[in-house]
Amino acid sequence: MNRISSNPNAPNHEGAVLDSQESFGVSSVNYSTINSVSVSGNGALARIESLLEAIVDAIIAGNEISIPYKRVRVSRPGPAPAPGVSGQSQTQRSGRQTGVVRFPGRTIQEVKKFEALFCIIEISHEALLSGSLITKRNIYYQNPDLFGSQAAVDIMVDNLAFTLGLGRGDLNIVAAAKGLVSGPIVLVNRDGSVVDCGLSHDTGIILPSISEIRSIGFHAAQWILVIEKEATFRTLAAAQYAKSSSAGHGILITAKGFPDLATRRFLSVLHSMRPDLVIFGLTDFDPDGIAIIRTYQSGSKRLEHEHEAVVPSLRWLGVRSSDLLSSGENPGSDDEGDQGSQVARSHAAFDLREASASAHERPAKKPRLSESHDPTETVSSLTLRDRKKAADILRAIWSVSQPSEDGLEHAHELQRMLMLNIKAEIQAVDSYGDLSAWLDDKLFAGMH
Amino acid sequence: MSKQYLTAHTVDQAHPADIFSLAPTPSTLISASGSSSLRIHDTTSPNYPLLQTIHSAHKLGCHHLATARGPGSQTGNIFASVGFGGDVKLWQLDPESKQYQLQWEIPTVSDSGKGDVWAIALSADEGYLACTTSDGRIHVWDLTAKEKIQTYETGGGRGAAGGGGSFAMAVDLSRDGRLTASGHENGGVYVFNNDAGRMVYSLSGLAKPVRAVTFSPGCKRLAAAGNAGIIALYDMEHGEHVGNLSAPGNRPSWITSLDWNDTGDYLLSGQLDGKVKVWDVARGACVATHSETDSALWCVRWLPPTERALGPGMGKGERFCAAGASRSLSFYREATGI
């Protein structure tokens, strides 16, 4: 069981299940990946190590280093290569592209690719040695700059596994079961076990596969809040926000970033069972945040063929530019001249910032705002990638002849984002880490 | 002595989205927004009627416009616009119909359909267009020959990553055609000599993103402003920082837009908190503040002076226009006879 407990997802999951009932059904998805750990000892470690040995040999000999690397052709829907079949014969059989990544590379891209590939091999080696599972997400966060995107990691992992003639699971690399749910709802599984999502306090329950669920008990839930960030989700779950909100009881869900199919399906099922529940989405103020909202609402391009995984009625709760920008709290105040101080201190034009700056000098007119921390800590400039991504989403919005109301709103916020050249995390609107007051207002306004 | 300006006219809901840019010609004002249309308003009539709507000019919306600024009535024959897709278009006035028509789309968009142009500036003789990029370069295009004649690099400076420069958020060309100035996300302000084709001044002092740079009509001063909330003034003879314009108080809002009046005596600034201010440059003081809106102003522009009284209630005084997130155009005129 050591292997299992080192899986970052397993402990929460198991604990949560045991907390509620002796139910095992919900965990079947995870167990299948765990099972793959036990059979992965054969060959994978040896192959990875021979790869590493070859690299070390090349370094010692002062030769050019090369790692074999074959690309899985997307157009060819081949079955995952079975463990034990050598990469060579696999290649010949399915006619896929072959190649190597060299160091020093021919181009800067190749150098980067080598470094990224080497990083993945190292991580996989480590995971195999310790018998733990590592998620693709985790690999990406080892060095986001190096990999550039989660997609790049996903592709490289799949290609590496293919090159070695293994399955992805054999490398002890898995896609995380991502989604979490917390709140006063009860999931009844097909095997009759019952999971009360209101019981686990700060961790939430890992979303079971929809096929495992027989029924869902909603209790008094009136709203569903889908949160981009796991950290925000956990904070709210720990504070029992689902029960304590002044907007009534609700359900909290996170997909830990970009939504996976399982989370979208779960949400879609909730919506079809209880269409009267208002579903809100809370994301960062950045192009990815808007892309996430759009994925929940209308699906992703890559998984267009997936049905019953969209919730067009999902409402975007924030964060928007208006939540960050000054709304003229004290019109004309800077002309009245408090103490004629030189303006060289140069503050940003944020409502919250203004209030906090003035808190020491005069009675705060808005106590809640004056408690807020400095938003310049959480507001940052858009990167080149952000700006490109924003333009890409704008193109997607205008690729239909008549964008929806939601689409227009997304477009307008993206344009303001580009003009301001800023992005902000959800935390930018909280008050010393407490998001509940802001959420209460927004949820209340959204439901009435 | 403070100046007084009155709201002369407001064109409500001039666009169905935030108005991001304004550009005056001797007799019109062009406006652009997050919607795909450009609009041209008649500034010689008290109701500022709409003269022309250019539909589908920029599919993703338009964020920058540029007209030539200079004396006399020879300007306004062309203007340039940049869309959120990085596409740059040049529009020419047809003397017969008095309508602007697409003259040329500058080939800034790559084969993948993506362009990388942010701010633009049109030279006083309407012959050259300066375009900035996200990696801090400034391309200058010869509009007659339809070719790129100059590229200024700003990479290797502060905050530069991977050899590229900091995002160039603002650009201007001096009226004598001699100088190009750029304002950058990292707070940098650079001035280039167009004859020599090289950088002559690297001006520090703002340290925060620079959203507007503009040469005085006499080309002796450069004003720059942005997130620092103050206006920095630089002498163009020796590249010295000669002063700041700032309001008393300690919470200046981000400045999004700057414009010199035609005599170079006054500077107009627009802020993110909705305030528009007129500054007496010689005295270094703010002489008028308007805050009709508390939503963001994206652009403020003086209208070129007119030699004759335009009509009842319009006077001869100087006028300016402010626009932004309110989606309206607010025209102001100097109060006379007080």
PDB file of N, CA, C and O in Angstrom, chain B residues 80-119:
ATOM      1  N   ALA B  80      -5.115  56.013 -40.180  1.00  0.00           N
ATOM      2  CA  ALA B  80      -4.757  54.610 -40.027  1.00  0.00           C
ATOM      3  C   ALA B  80      -5.464  54.040 -38.807  1.00  0.00           C
ATOM      4  O   ALA B  80      -5.791  54.776 -37.874  1.00  0.00           O
ATOM      5  N   SER B  81      -5.737  52.735 -38.818  1.00  0.00           N
ATOM      6  CA  SER B  81      -6.409  52.088 -37.699  1.00  0.00           C
ATOM      7  C   SER B  81      -5.791  50.716 -37.467  1.00  0.00           C
ATOM      8  O   SER B  81      -5.328  50.067 -38.396  1.00  0.00           O
ATOM      9  N   VAL B  82      -5.775  50.300 -36.187  1.00  0.00           N
ATOM     10  CA  VAL B  82      -5.227  48.995 -35.816  1.00  0.00           C
ATOM     11  C   VAL B  82      -6.299  48.188 -35.099  1.00  0.00           C
ATOM     12  O   VAL B  82      -6.944  48.685 -34.177  1.00  0.00           O
ATOM     13  N   GLY B  83      -6.476  46.937 -35.506  1.00  0.00           N
ATOM     14  CA  GLY B  83      -7.451  46.071 -34.864  1.00  0.00           C
ATOM     15  C   GLY B  83      -6.823  45.201 -33.795  1.00  0.00           C
ATOM     16  O   GLY B  83      -5.599  45.109 -33.700  1.00  0.00           O
ATOM     17  N   PHE B  84      -7.678  44.554 -32.994  1.00  0.00           N
ATOM     18  CA  PHE B  84      -7.182  43.672 -31.940  1.00  0.00           C
ATOM     19  C   PHE B  84      -6.518  42.421 -32.515  1.00  0.00           C
ATOM     20  O   PHE B  84      -5.879  41.675 -31.784  1.00  0.00           O
ATOM     21  N   GLY B  85      -6.683  42.188 -33.794  1.00  0.00           N
ATOM     22  CA  GLY B  85      -5.963  41.094 -34.420  1.00  0.00           C
ATOM     23  C   GLY B  85      -4.579  41.524 -34.893  1.00  0.00           C
ATOM     24  O   GLY B  85      -3.878  40.753 -35.538  1.00  0.00           O
ATOM     25  N   GLY B  86      -4.187  42.788 -34.603  1.00  0.00           N
ATOM     26  CA  GLY B  86      -2.888  43.290 -35.026  1.00  0.00           C
ATOM     27  C   GLY B  86      -2.873  43.726 -36.483  1.00  0.00           C
ATOM     28  O   GLY B  86      -1.822  43.938 -37.072  1.00  0.00           O
ATOM     29  N   ASP B  87      -4.052  43.849 -37.076  1.00  0.00           N
ATOM     30  CA  ASP B  87      -4.167  44.255 -38.476  1.00  0.00           C
ATOM     31  C   ASP B  87      -4.200  45.778 -38.584  1.00  0.00           C
ATOM     32  O   ASP B  87      -4.854  46.445 -37.794  1.00  0.00           O
ATOM     33  N   VAL B  88      -3.468  46.312 -39.551  1.00  0.00           N
ATOM     34  CA  VAL B  88      -3.368  47.760 -39.730  1.00  0.00           C
ATOM     35  C   VAL B  88      -3.949  48.141 -41.082  1.00  0.00           C
ATOM     36  O   VAL B  88      -3.573  47.577 -42.113  1.00  0.00           O
ATOM     37  N   LYS B  89      -4.882  49.107 -41.061  1.00  0.00           N
ATOM     38  CA  LYS B  89      -5.503  49.534 -42.318  1.00  0.00           C
ATOM     39  C   LYS B  89      -5.347  51.028 -42.505  1.00  0.00           C
ATOM     40  O   LYS B  89      -5.344  51.790 -41.543  1.00  0.00           O
ATOM     41  N   LEU B  90      -5.234  51.392 -43.761  1.00  0.00           N
ATOM     42  CA  LEU B  90      -5.071  52.791 -44.124  1.00  0.00           C
ATOM     43  C   LEU B  90      -6.297  53.221 -44.919  1.00  0.00           C
ATOM     44  O   LEU B  90      -6.705  52.537 -45.852  1.00  0.00           O
ATOM     45  N   TRP B  91      -6.874  54.356 -44.520  1.00  0.00           N
ATOM     46  CA  TRP B  91      -8.116  54.812 -45.136  1.00  0.00           C
ATOM     47  C   TRP B  91      -7.867  56.162 -45.788  1.00  0.00           C
ATOM     48  O   TRP B  91      -7.242  57.038 -45.200  1.00  0.00           O
ATOM     49  N   GLN B  92      -8.391  56.324 -46.999  1.00  0.00           N
ATOM     50  CA  GLN B  92      -8.154  57.553 -47.749  1.00  0.00           C
ATOM     51  C   GLN B  92      -9.473  58.259 -48.025  1.00  0.00           C
ATOM     52  O   GLN B  92     -10.474  57.611 -48.353  1.00  0.00           O
ATOM     53  N   LEU B  93      -9.418  59.583 -47.907  1.00  0.00           N
ATOM     54  CA  LEU B  93     -10.626  60.377 -48.153  1.00  0.00           C
ATOM     55  C   LEU B  93     -10.825  60.570 -49.649  1.00  0.00           C
ATOM     56  O   LEU B  93      -9.920  61.024 -50.354  1.00  0.00           O
ATOM     57  N   ASP B  94     -11.982  60.185 -50.101  1.00  0.00           N
ATOM     58  CA  ASP B  94     -12.327  60.428 -51.504  1.00  0.00           C
ATOM     59  C   ASP B  94     -12.852  61.853 -51.603  1.00  0.00           C
ATOM     60  O   ASP B  94     -13.869  62.184 -51.009  1.00  0.00           O
ATOM     61  N   PRO B  95     -12.137  62.732 -52.336  1.00  0.00           N
ATOM     62  CA  PRO B  95     -12.520  64.159 -52.347  1.00  0.00           C
ATOM     63  C   PRO B  95     -13.917  64.380 -52.929  1.00  0.00           C
ATOM     64  O   PRO B  95     -14.590  65.344 -52.575  1.00  0.00           O
ATOM     65  N   GLU B  96     -14.348  63.498 -53.790  1.00  0.00           N
ATOM     66  CA  GLU B  96     -15.674  63.639 -54.400  1.00  0.00           C
ATOM     67  C   GLU B  96     -16.779  63.389 -53.378  1.00  0.00           C
ATOM     68  O   GLU B  96     -17.587  64.250 -53.069  1.00  0.00           O
ATOM     69  N   SER B  97     -16.738  62.166 -52.835  1.00  0.00           N
ATOM     70  CA  SER B  97     -17.848  61.758 -51.971  1.00  0.00           C
ATOM     71  C   SER B  97     -17.648  62.170 -50.517  1.00  0.00           C
ATOM     72  O   SER B  97     -18.552  62.050 -49.703  1.00  0.00           O
ATOM     73  N   LYS B  98     -16.455  62.661 -50.191  1.00  0.00           N
ATOM     74  CA  LYS B  98     -16.113  63.031 -48.812  1.00  0.00           C
ATOM     75  C   LYS B  98     -16.232  61.829 -47.878  1.00  0.00           C
ATOM     76  O   LYS B  98     -16.562  61.973 -46.712  1.00  0.00           O
ATOM     77  N   GLN B  99     -15.997  60.654 -48.433  1.00  0.00           N
ATOM     78  CA  GLN B  99     -16.047  59.441 -47.616  1.00  0.00           C
ATOM     79  C   GLN B  99     -14.676  58.786 -47.608  1.00  0.00           C
ATOM     80  O   GLN B  99     -13.940  58.857 -48.599  1.00  0.00           O
ATOM     81  N   TYR B 100     -14.362  58.157 -46.472  1.00  0.00           N
ATOM     82  CA  TYR B 100     -13.093  57.433 -46.394  1.00  0.00           C
ATOM     83  C   TYR B 100     -13.267  56.034 -46.975  1.00  0.00           C
ATOM     84  O   TYR B 100     -14.278  55.372 -46.758  1.00  0.00           O
ATOM     85  N   GLN B 101     -12.253  55.620 -47.717  1.00  0.00           N
ATOM     86  CA  GLN B 101     -12.274  54.281 -48.310  1.00  0.00           C
ATOM     87  C   GLN B 101     -10.963  53.575 -48.009  1.00  0.00           C
ATOM     88  O   GLN B 101      -9.925  54.222 -47.873  1.00  0.00           O
ATOM     89  N   LEU B 102     -11.030  52.261 -47.923  1.00  0.00           N
ATOM     90  CA  LEU B 102      -9.817  51.488 -47.647  1.00  0.00           C
ATOM     91  C   LEU B 102      -8.820  51.696 -48.770  1.00  0.00           C
ATOM     92  O   LEU B 102      -9.132  51.508 -49.940  1.00  0.00           O
ATOM     93  N   GLN B 103      -7.618  52.147 -48.372  1.00  0.00           N
ATOM     94  CA  GLN B 103      -6.606  52.366 -49.399  1.00  0.00           C
ATOM     95  C   GLN B 103      -5.623  51.198 -49.434  1.00  0.00           C
ATOM     96  O   GLN B 103      -5.242  50.718 -50.477  1.00  0.00           O
ATOM     97  N   TRP B 104      -5.240  50.746 -48.236  1.00  0.00           N
ATOM     98  CA  TRP B 104      -4.179  49.741 -48.182  1.00  0.00           C
ATOM     99  C   TRP B 104      -4.224  49.058 -46.834  1.00  0.00           C
ATOM    100  O   TRP B 104      -4.426  49.717 -45.819  1.00  0.00           O
ATOM    101  N   GLU B 105      -4.083  47.742 -46.827  1.00  0.00           N
ATOM    102  CA  GLU B 105      -3.877  47.043 -45.563  1.00  0.00           C
ATOM    103  C   GLU B 105      -2.416  46.702 -45.464  1.00  0.00           C
ATOM    104  O   GLU B 105      -1.871  45.974 -46.300  1.00  0.00           O
ATOM    105  N   ILE B 106      -1.768  47.272 -44.463  1.00  0.00           N
ATOM    106  CA  ILE B 106      -0.321  47.058 -44.319  1.00  0.00           C
ATOM    107  C   ILE B 106      -0.067  45.592 -44.001  1.00  0.00           C
ATOM    108  O   ILE B 106      -0.720  45.023 -43.125  1.00  0.00           O
ATOM    109  N   PRO B 107       0.846  44.966 -44.722  1.00  0.00           N
ATOM    110  CA  PRO B 107       1.060  43.525 -44.531  1.00  0.00           C
ATOM    111  C   PRO B 107       1.778  43.215 -43.222  1.00  0.00           C
ATOM    112  O   PRO B 107       2.931  42.818 -43.203  1.00  0.00           O
ATOM    113  N   THR B 108       1.063  43.397 -42.129  1.00  0.00           N
ATOM    114  CA  THR B 108       1.642  43.091 -40.823  1.00  0.00           C
ATOM    115  C   THR B 108       1.120  41.770 -40.284  1.00  0.00           C
ATOM    116  O   THR B 108       1.571  41.285 -39.256  1.00  0.00           O
ATOM    117  N   VAL B 109       0.135  41.211 -40.971  1.00  0.00           N
ATOM    118  CA  VAL B 109      -0.469  39.979 -40.484  1.00  0.00           C
ATOM    119  C   VAL B 109       0.240  38.790 -41.117  1.00  0.00           C
ATOM    120  O   VAL B 109       0.416  38.733 -42.334  1.00  0.00           O
ATOM    121  N   SER B 110       0.651  37.860 -40.271  1.00  0.00           N
ATOM    122  CA  SER B 110       1.404  36.712 -40.765  1.00  0.00           C
ATOM    123  C   SER B 110       0.474  35.728 -41.473  1.00  0.00           C
ATOM    124  O   SER B 110      -0.736  35.889 -41.487  1.00  0.00           O
ATOM    125  N   ASP B 111       1.081  34.697 -42.045  1.00  0.00           N
ATOM    126  CA  ASP B 111       0.294  33.704 -42.770  1.00  0.00           C
ATOM    127  C   ASP B 111      -0.704  33.001 -41.858  1.00  0.00           C
ATOM    128  O   ASP B 111      -1.760  32.556 -42.286  1.00  0.00           O
ATOM    129  N   SER B 112      -0.351  32.901 -40.572  1.00  0.00           N
ATOM    130  CA  SER B 112      -1.253  32.233 -39.644  1.00  0.00           C
ATOM    131  C   SER B 112      -2.410  33.135 -39.242  1.00  0.00           C
ATOM    132  O   SER B 112      -3.189  32.799 -38.355  1.00  0.00           O
ATOM    133  N   GLY B 113      -2.488  34.310 -39.865  1.00  0.00           N
ATOM    134  CA  GLY B 113      -3.618  35.190 -39.591  1.00  0.00           C
ATOM    135  C   GLY B 113      -3.427  36.058 -38.368  1.00  0.00           C
ATOM    136  O   GLY B 113      -4.359  36.691 -37.895  1.00  0.00           O
ATOM    137  N   LYS B 114      -2.190  36.084 -37.837  1.00  0.00           N
ATOM    138  CA  LYS B 114      -1.967  36.855 -36.629  1.00  0.00           C
ATOM    139  C   LYS B 114      -1.041  38.031 -36.903  1.00  0.00           C
ATOM    140  O   LYS B 114      -0.024  37.890 -37.567  1.00  0.00           O
ATOM    141  N   GLY B 115      -1.419  39.161 -36.372  1.00  0.00           N
ATOM    142  CA  GLY B 115      -0.596  40.343 -36.529  1.00  0.00           C
ATOM    143  C   GLY B 115      -0.053  40.779 -35.195  1.00  0.00           C
ATOM    144  O   GLY B 115      -0.532  40.370 -34.158  1.00  0.00           O
ATOM    145  N   ASP B 116       0.974  41.587 -35.240  1.00  0.00           N
ATOM    146  CA  ASP B 116       1.548  42.057 -33.992  1.00  0.00           C
ATOM    147  C   ASP B 116       1.864  43.544 -34.118  1.00  0.00           C
ATOM    148  O   ASP B 116       3.004  43.939 -34.296  1.00  0.00           O
ATOM    149  N   VAL B 117       0.808  44.359 -34.079  1.00  0.00           N
ATOM    150  CA  VAL B 117       0.992  45.804 -34.048  1.00  0.00           C
ATOM    151  C   VAL B 117       0.102  46.326 -32.943  1.00  0.00           C
ATOM    152  O   VAL B 117      -1.054  45.909 -32.814  1.00  0.00           O
ATOM    153  N   TRP B 118       0.644  47.213 -32.114  1.00  0.00           N
ATOM    154  CA  TRP B 118      -0.198  47.791 -31.069  1.00  0.00           C
ATOM    155  C   TRP B 118      -0.429  49.277 -31.364  1.00  0.00           C
ATOM    156  O   TRP B 118      -1.406  49.619 -31.983  1.00  0.00           O
ATOM    157  N   ALA B 119       0.488  50.139 -30.977  1.00  0.00           N
ATOM    158  CA  ALA B 119       0.246  51.572 -31.157  1.00  0.00           C
ATOM    159  C   ALA B 119       0.755  52.032 -32.528  1.00  0.00           C
ATOM    160  O   ALA B 119       1.647  51.424 -33.107  1.00  0.00           O
TER     161      ALA B 119
END
